[in-house]
Coordinates of N, CA and C in Angstrom, one line a residue:
X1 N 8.6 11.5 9.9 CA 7.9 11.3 8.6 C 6.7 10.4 8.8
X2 N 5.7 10.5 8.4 CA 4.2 10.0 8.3 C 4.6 9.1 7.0
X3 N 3.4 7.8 7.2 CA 3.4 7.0 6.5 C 2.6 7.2 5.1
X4 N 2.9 8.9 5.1 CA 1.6 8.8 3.7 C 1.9 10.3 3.5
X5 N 1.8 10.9 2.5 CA 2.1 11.9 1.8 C 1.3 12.0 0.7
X6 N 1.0 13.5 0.1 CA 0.3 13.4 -0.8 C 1.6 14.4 -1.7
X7 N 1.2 14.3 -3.3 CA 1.7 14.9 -4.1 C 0.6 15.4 -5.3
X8 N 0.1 16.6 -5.1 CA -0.9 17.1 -6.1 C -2.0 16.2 -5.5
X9 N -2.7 15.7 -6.5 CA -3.7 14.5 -6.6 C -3.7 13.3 -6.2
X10 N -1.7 12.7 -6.1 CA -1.5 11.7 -6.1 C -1.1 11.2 -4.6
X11 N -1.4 9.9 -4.0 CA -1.3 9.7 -2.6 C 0.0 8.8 -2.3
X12 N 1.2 8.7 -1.8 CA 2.5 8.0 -1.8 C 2.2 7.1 -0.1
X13 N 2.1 6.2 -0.1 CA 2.1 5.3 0.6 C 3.0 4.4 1.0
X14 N 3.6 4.7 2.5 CA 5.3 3.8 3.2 C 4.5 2.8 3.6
X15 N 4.6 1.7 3.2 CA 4.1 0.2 3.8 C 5.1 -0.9 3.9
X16 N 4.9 -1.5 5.1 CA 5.7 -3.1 5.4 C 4.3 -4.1 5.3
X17 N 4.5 -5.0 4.4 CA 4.1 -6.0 4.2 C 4.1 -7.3 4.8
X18 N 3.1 -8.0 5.0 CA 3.2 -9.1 5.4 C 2.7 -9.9 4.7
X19 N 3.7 -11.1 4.0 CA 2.9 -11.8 2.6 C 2.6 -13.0 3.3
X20 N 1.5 -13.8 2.8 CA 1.5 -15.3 3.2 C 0.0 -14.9 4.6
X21 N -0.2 -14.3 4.5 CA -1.2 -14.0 5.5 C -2.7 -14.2 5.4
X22 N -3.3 -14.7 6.4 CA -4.7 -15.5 6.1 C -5.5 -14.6 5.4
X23 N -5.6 -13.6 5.2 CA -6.1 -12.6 4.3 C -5.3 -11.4 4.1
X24 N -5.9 -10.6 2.7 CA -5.6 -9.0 2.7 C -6.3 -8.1 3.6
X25 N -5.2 -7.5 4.1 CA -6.3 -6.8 5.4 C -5.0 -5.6 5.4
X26 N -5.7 -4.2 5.8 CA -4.4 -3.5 6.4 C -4.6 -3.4 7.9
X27 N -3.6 -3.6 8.5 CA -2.9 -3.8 10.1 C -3.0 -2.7 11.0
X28 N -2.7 -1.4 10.6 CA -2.2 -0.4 11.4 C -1.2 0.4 11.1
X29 N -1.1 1.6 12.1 CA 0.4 2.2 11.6 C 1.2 1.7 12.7
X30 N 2.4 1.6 12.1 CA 3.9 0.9 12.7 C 4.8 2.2 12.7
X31 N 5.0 2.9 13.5 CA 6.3 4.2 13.0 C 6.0 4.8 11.9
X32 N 7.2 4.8 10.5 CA 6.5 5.6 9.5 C 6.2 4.9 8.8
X33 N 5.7 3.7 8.7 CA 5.1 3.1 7.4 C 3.9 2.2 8.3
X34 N 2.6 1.8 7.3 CA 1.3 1.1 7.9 C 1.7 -0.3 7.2
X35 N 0.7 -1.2 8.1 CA 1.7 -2.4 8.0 C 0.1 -3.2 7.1
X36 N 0.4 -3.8 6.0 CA -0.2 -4.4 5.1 C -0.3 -6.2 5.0
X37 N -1.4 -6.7 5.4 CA -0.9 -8.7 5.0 C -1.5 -8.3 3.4
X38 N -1.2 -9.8 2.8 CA -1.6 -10.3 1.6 C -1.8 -11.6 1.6
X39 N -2.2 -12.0 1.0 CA -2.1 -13.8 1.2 C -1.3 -13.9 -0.1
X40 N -0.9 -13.7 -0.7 CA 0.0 -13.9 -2.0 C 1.3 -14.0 -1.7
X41 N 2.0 -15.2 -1.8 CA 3.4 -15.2 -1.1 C 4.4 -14.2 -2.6
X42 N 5.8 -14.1 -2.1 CA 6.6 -13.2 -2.2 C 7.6 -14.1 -2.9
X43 N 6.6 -14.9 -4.5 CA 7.3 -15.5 -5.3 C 7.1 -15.0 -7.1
X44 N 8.2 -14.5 -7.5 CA 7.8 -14.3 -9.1 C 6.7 -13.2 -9.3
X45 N 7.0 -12.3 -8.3 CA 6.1 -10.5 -8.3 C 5.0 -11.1 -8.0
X46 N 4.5 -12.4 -7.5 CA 2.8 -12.5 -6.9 C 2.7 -11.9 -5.9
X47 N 3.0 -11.8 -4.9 CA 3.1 -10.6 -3.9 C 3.0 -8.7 -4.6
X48 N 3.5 -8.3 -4.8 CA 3.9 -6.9 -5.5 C 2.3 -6.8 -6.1
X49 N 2.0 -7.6 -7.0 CA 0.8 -8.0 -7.8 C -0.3 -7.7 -6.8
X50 N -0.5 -8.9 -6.0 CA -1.4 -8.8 -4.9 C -1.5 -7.5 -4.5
X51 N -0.7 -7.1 -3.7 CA -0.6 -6.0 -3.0 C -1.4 -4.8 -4.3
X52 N -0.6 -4.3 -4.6 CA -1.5 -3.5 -6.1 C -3.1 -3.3 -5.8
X53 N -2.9 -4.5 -6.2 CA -4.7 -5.4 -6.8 C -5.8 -4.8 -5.5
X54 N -5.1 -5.2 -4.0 CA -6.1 -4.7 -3.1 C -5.8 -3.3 -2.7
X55 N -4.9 -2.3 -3.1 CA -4.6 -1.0 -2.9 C -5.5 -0.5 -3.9
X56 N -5.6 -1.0 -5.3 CA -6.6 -0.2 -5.9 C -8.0 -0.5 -5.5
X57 N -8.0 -1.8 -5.0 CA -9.5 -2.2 -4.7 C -10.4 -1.1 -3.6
X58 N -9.2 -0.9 -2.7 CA -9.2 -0.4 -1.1 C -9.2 1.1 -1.6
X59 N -8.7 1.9 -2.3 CA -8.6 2.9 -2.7 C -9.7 3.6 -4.0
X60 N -10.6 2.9 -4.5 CA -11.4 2.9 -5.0 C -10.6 3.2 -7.1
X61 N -9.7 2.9 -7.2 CA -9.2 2.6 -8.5 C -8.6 1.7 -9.5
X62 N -8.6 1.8 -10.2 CA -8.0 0.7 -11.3 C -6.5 0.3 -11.1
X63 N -6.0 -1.2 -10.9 CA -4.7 -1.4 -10.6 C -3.8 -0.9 -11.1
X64 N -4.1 0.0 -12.4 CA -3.3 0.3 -13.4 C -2.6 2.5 -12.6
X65 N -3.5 2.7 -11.7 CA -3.7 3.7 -11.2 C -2.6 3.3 -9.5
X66 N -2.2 2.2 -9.3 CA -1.4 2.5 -8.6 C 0.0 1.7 -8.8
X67 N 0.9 2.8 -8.3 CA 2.9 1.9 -8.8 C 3.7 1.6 -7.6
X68 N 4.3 0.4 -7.8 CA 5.4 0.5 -6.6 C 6.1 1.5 -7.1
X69 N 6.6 1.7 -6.6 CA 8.0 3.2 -6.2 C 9.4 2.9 -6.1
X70 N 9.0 1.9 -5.0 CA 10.0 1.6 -4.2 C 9.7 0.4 -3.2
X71 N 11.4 -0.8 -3.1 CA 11.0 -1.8 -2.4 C 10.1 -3.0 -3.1
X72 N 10.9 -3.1 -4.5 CA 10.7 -4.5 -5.3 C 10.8 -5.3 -4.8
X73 N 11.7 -5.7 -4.4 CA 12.0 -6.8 -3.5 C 12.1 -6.8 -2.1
X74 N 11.7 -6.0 -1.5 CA 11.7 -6.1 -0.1 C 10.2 -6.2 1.0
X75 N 10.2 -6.0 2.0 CA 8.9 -6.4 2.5 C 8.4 -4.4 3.1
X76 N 9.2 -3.5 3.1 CA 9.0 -2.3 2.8 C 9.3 -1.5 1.7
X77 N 7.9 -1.2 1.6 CA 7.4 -0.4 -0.3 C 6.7 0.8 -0.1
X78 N 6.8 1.5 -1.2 CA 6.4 3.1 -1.5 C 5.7 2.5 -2.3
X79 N 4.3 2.8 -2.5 CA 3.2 3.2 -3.7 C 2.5 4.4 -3.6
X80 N 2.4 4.8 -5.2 CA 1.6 5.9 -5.5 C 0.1 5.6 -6.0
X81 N -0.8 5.9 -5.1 CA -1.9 5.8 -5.8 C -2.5 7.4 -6.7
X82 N -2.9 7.1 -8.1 CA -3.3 8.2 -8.5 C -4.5 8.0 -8.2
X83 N -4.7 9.6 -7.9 CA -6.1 10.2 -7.5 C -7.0 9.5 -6.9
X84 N -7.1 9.0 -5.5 CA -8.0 8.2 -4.7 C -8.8 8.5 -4.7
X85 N -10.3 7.6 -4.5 CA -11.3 8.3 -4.6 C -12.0 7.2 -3.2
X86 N -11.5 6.8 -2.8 CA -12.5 6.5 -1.4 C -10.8 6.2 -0.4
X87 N -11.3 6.5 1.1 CA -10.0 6.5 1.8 C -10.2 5.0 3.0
X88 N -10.1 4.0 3.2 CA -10.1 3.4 3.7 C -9.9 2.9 4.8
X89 N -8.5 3.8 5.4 CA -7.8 3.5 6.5 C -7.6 5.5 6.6
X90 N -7.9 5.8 7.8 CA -7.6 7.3 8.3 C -6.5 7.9 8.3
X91 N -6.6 8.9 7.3 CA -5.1 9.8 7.0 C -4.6 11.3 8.1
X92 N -5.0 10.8 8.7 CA -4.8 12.0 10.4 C -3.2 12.1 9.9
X93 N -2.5 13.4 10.0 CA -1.9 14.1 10.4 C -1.7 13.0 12.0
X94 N 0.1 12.9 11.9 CA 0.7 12.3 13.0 C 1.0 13.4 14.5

């Protein structure tokens, strides 16, 4: 399985997270999920939040345009971004 799937319009993204990290930056791919820092620690959904905030940034949409899925509480999460409009990190076929 690939870390990224599309559904119609919409783009599902497998990420492991790294919170508490000198910046938002995305890492690479790790297996089947791409590995994500944030600097927002993993207290009271400021993490979840964070993460969002620079997926829509990085993806060219409104935070309201992308959802966890999956992996509330964990440091691997499923988000859906609706309808991307700029791609930031290279979606190649594994």
């Amino acid at each position: 399985m690939a870390w990224f799937r599309w559904d119609g319009e919409d783009l599902e993204l497998s990420l492991r997270v790294q919170p508490r990290a000198p910046k938002d930056a995305f890492i690479g791919p790790q297996g089947d999920h791409y590995r994500v820092a944030v600097k927002a620690p993993p207290v009271n959904g400021k993490g979840n939040l964070a993460l969002r905030r620079f997926i829509a940034k990085a993806f060219g949409v409104p935070p309201s345009k992308v959802a966890l899925i999956g992996g509330d509480h964990a440091r691997y999460k499923r988000l859906r971004v609706q309808a991307p409009r700029t791609f930031p990190i290279p979606l190649d076929p594994l």
